[in-house]
Every structure is written in structure tokens, then in C-alpha cells.
Short mmCIF file of C-alpha atoms in Angstrom, two decimals:
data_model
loop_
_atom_site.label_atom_id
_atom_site.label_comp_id
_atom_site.label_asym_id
_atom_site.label_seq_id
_atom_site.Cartn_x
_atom_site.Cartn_y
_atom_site.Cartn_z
CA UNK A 1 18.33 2.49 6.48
CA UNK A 2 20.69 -0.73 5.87
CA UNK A 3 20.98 -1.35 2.41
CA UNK A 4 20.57 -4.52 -0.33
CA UNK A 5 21.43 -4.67 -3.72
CA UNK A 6 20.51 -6.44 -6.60
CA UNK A 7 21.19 -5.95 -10.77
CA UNK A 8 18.22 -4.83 -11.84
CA UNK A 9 18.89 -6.96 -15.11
CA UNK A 10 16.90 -7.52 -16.92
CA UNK A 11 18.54 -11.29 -17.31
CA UNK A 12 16.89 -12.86 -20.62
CA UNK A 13 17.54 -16.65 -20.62
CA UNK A 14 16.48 -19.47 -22.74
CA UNK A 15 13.82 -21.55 -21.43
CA UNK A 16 15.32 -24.85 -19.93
CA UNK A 17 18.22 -22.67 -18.98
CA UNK A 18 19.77 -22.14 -15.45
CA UNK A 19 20.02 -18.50 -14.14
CA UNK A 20 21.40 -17.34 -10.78
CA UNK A 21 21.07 -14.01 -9.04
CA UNK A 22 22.90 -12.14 -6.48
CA UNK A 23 21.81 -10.15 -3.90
CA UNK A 24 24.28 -8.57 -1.42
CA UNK A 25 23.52 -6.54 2.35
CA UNK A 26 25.13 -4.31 4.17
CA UNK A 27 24.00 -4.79 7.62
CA UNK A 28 25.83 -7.59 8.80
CA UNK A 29 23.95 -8.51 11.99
CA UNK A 30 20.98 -9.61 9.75
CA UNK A 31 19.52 -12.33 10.82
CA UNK A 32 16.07 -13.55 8.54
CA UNK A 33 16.96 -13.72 4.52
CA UNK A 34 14.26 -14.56 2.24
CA UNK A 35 13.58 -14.38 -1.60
CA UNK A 36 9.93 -12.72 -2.82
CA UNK A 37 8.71 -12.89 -6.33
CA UNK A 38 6.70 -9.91 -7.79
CA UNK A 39 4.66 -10.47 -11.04
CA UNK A 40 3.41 -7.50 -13.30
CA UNK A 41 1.68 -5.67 -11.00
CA UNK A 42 0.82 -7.38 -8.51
CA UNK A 43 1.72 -7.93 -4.61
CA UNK A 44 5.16 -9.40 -3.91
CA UNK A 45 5.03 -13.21 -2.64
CA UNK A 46 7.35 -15.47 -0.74
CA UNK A 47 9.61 -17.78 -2.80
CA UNK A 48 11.17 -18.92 -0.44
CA UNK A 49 13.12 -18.08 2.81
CA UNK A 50 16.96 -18.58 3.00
CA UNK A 51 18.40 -20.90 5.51
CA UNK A 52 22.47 -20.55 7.04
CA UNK A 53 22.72 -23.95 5.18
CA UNK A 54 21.01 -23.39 2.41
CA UNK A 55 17.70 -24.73 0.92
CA UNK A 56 16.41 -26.32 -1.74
CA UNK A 57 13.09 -26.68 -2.96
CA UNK A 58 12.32 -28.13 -6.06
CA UNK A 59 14.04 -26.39 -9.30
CA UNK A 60 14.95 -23.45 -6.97
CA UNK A 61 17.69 -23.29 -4.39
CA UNK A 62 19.10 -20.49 -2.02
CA UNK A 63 22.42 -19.95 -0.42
CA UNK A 64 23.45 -17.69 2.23
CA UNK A 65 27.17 -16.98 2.41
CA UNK A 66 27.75 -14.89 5.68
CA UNK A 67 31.07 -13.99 5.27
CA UNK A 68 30.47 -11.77 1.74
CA UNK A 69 27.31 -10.99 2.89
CA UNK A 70 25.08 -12.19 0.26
CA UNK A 71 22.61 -14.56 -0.44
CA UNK A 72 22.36 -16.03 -4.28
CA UNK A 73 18.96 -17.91 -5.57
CA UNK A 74 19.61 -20.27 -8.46
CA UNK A 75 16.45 -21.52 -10.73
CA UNK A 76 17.16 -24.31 -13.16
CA UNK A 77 15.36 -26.03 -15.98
CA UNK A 78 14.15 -22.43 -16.44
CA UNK A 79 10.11 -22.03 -17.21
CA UNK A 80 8.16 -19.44 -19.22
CA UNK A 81 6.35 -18.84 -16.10
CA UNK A 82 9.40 -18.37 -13.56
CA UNK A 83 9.65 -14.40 -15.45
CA UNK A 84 9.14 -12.25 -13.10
CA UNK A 85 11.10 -10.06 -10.48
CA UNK A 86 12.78 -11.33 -8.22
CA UNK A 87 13.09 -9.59 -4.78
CA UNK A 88 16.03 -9.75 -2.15
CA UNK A 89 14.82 -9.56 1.48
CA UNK A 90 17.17 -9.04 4.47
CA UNK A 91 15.59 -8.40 8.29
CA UNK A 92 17.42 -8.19 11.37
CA UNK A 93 16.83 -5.87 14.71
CA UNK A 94 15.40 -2.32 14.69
CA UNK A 95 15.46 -1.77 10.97
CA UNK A 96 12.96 -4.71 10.52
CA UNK A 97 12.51 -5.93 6.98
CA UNK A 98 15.11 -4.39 4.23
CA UNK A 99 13.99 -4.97 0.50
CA UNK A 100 16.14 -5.26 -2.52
CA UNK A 101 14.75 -3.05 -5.84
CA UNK A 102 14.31 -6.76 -7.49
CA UNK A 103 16.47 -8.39 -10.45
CA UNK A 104 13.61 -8.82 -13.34
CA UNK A 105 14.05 -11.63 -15.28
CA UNK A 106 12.35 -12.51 -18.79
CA UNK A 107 12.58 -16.13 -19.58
CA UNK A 108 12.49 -16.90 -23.47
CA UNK A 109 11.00 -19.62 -25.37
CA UNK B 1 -6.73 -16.11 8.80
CA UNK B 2 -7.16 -13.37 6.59
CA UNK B 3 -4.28 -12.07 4.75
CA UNK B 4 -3.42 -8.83 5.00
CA UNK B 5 -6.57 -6.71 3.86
CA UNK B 6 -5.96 -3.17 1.49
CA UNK B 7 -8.77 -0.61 0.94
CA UNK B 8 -9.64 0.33 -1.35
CA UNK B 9 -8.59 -1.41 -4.29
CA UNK B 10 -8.40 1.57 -6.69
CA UNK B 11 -8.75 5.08 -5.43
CA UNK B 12 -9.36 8.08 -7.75
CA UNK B 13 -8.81 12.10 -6.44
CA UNK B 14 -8.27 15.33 -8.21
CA UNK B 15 -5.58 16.84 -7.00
CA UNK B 16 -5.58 19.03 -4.17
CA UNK B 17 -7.92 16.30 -2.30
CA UNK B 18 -6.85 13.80 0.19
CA UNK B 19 -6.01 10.54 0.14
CA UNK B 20 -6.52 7.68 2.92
CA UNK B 21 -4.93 4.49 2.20
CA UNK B 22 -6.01 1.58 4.96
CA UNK B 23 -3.95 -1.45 5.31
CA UNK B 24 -5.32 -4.55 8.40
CA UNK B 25 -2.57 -6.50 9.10
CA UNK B 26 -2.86 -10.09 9.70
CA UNK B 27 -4.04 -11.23 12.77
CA UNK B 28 -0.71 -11.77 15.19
CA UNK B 29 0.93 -8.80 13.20
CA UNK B 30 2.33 -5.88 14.59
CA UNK B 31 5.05 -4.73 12.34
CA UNK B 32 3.91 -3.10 9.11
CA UNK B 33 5.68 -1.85 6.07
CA UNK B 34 3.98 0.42 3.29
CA UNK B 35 5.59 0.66 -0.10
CA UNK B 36 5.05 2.62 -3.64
CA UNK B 37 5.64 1.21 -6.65
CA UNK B 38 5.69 3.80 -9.72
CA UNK B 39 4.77 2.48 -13.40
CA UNK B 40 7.77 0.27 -14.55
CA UNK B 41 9.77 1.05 -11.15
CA UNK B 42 10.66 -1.33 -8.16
CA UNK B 43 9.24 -1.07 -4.57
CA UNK B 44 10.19 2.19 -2.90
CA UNK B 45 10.03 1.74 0.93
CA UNK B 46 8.30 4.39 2.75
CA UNK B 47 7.76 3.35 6.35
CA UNK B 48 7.66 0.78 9.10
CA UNK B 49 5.59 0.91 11.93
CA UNK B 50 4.51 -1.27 15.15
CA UNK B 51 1.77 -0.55 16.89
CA UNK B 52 1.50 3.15 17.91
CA UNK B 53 4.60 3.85 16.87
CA UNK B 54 6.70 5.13 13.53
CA UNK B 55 10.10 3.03 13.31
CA UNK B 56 11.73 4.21 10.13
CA UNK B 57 10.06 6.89 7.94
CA UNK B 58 13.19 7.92 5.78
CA UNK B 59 11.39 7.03 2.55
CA UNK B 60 8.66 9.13 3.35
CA UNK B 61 8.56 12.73 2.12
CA UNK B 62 8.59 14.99 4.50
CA UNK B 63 5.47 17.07 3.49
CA UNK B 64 1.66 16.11 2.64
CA UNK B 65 2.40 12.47 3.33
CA UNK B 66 1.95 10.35 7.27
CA UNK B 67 1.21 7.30 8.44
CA UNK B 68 -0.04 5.90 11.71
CA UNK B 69 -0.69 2.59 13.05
CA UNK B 70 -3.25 2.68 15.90
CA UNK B 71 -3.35 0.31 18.95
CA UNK B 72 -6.53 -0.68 17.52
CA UNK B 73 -7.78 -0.85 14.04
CA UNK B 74 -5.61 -0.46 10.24
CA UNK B 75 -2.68 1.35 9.41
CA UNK B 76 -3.64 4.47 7.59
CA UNK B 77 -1.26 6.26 5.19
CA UNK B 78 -2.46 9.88 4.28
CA UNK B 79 -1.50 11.92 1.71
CA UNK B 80 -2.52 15.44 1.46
CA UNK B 81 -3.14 17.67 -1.52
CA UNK B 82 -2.56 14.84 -3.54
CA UNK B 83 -0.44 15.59 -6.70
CA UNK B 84 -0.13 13.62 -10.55
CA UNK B 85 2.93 12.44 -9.25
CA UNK B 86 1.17 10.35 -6.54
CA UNK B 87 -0.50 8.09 -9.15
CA UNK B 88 1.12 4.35 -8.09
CA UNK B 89 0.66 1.27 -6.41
CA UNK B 90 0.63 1.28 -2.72
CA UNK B 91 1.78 -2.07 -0.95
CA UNK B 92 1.24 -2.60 2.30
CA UNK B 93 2.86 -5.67 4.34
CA UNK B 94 2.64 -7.17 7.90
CA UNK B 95 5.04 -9.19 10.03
CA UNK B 96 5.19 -10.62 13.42
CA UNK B 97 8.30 -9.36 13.59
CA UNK B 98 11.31 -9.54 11.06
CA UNK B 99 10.46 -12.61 9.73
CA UNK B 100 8.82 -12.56 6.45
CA UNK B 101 6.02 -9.95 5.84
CA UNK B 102 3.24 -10.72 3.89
CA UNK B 103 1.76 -8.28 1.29
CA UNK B 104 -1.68 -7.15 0.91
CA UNK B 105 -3.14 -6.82 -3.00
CA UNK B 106 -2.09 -3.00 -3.28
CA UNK B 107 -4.41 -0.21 -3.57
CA UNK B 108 -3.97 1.55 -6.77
CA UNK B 109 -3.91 5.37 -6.57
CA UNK B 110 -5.07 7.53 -9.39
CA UNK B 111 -5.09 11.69 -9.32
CA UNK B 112 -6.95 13.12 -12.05
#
């Protein structure tokens, strides 16, 4: 199965802070990129999907940068409520939908 | 439209017993992904399925556990004999096809 990898973390950031992750994929006739965020045990939900030119939507923004083969989300003005884990998603062809292990990140007042 | 639909919520066995996990896709859905998540451990994929047929299994073990998704009606994953080590969170998710999946609520597997 085609890989993606993310740093687990966890990434501990002030509140009001910006953070960015990484997320990288091996499988580079992927096609569909999205970002899912999983709270404490509970089902993982789309953030947000991840567009050749990028998207923003409101403090959160995603890139896709084909040639490296990775896709970065950056949050800013960091909340108390953004912590959470932060899953990598990349689909393309027979392998369907390939999941990163998540970066968790703790946001600190 | 209903999201995607887990039963049961929380399931308890003794070990040795079986286990059947259900999972109805959304409507328009015929690519479905189960997962396990262990206490304080990411999602572990397990398989992908369309309709009557098994696409990727490789996170499956080989023995006691299988999954099916009928023409008509849920996805089923089945374990067998199940074992402490089974206890987690199983996620189930649907997709028209590899655009993004949408995850059911989890049912929560305990062995006693």
C-alpha cells in the first residue's frame, strides 16, 4: 500500500501562535489530497480538502507542492480548540484513500 | 442523507466469541474503508472494499479476522475467537470513490 507520512509530534504551541505541518506521499500519481481532524476519540472529520493551487479558508490554509510530493496545512492565530490530530489524506487510482498516522497537536494557553 | 451508520456503538465479548462489526455506507457510496484505532495509537488501516469485492486487505491479519461488502446491505467485519488484544475503536468510512470518505461514529470493541 502507497505510503504518507507525518511527525507524529506532538507540536505544543502557544495559543495565538502559528503552526504548520507536513505531510509527504509516496505515490506520485495521487490525485485527491485532503486534511481530516480527529478529536479524542472520536471519528475523523474533514478539515478541509487540498486544491493544486492551494486553499484557504479562514485561519487555515493548505498547499500542495507536486514536485516534493507533499502537502503542508498551516493554522494561525492558534485556538485552544484547534488541539487535536491532524490527519494527512492522499487518494488516487486502485489504492483508493491512503491515511497519514496524524501529527497531534496540543495548543497551550 | 444519512451519514455513514456503525452498529453497534459499543460491543462487549469474552474471548473466544465472535464479533460482527456492521458499517452502511452513505447512500451513493461504494468504496469503504474500515480502520482500528488502539488506546493512545493512530488509525491502523485494515481494508478497502467496493461492492462485492476486497481491494486491499494488507492491514488485515491473516487469521480470525474478514470483511465483506455485499451487493446489498452493510459492510460486515468479523472477527473470530476474539482476543484482549482486539479491544479498540473500529472506524468505518465510505466514499464515492477516492474523493474524501466520510467516517461513521466508531463502534467500540471490548473483550472481557
Amino acid at each position: 500500500r502507497k505510503e504518507v507520512e507525518q511527525d507524529p509530534g506532538p507540536f505544543n504551541v502557544p495559543e495565538g501562535a502559528t503552526v504548520a505541518f507536513n505531510c509527504t506521499y509516496s505515490n506520485s500519481a495521487s490525485q485527491s489530497f485532503f486534511w481530516y481532524r480527529q478529536d479524542c476519540r472520536k471519528e475523523p472529520k474533514l478539515l478541509m480538502s487540498v486544491y493544486s493551487s492551494g486553499n484557504e479558508d479562514g485561519r487555515f490554509t493548505a498547499q500542495l507542492n507536486r514536485a516534493s510530493q507533499y502537502i503542508s496545512l498551516l493554522i494561525r492565530d492558534s485556538k485552544l480548540s484547534d488541539s487535536a490530530t491532524y490527519l494527512c489524506v492522499v487518494g488516487g487510482g486502485a489504492d483508493g484513500l491512503t491515511f497519514g498516522k496524524g501529527t497531534h497537536l496540543i495548543i497551550q494557553p | 442523507n444519512a451519514g455513514v451508520m456503525q452498529n453497534p456503538r459499543h460491543l462487549v465479548r469474552r474471548r473466544g466469541q465472535e464479533a460482527r462489526l456492521r458499517c452502511s455506507p452513505m447512500k451513493g457510496h461504494s468504496h469503504v474503508y474500515w480502520y482500528r484505532q488502539l488506546p493512545e495509537e493512530g488509525l491502523k488501516f485494515m481494508v478497502y472494499l467496493q461492492k462485492e469485492n476486497i481491494i486491499d486487505e494488507s492491514g488485515m491479519p491473516k487469521e480470525r479476522f474478514s470483511a465483506e461488502f455485499p451487493k446489498e446491505g452493510p459492510s460486515i467485519l468479523r472477527i473470530q475467537q476474539v482476543v484482549r488484544g482486539d479491544s479498540a475503536a473500529y472506524f468505518c468510512a465510505s466514499s464515492p470513490r477516492d474523493t474524501e470518505a466520510f467516517f461513521g461514529q466508531g463502534t467500540r470493541l471490548t473483550v472481557v
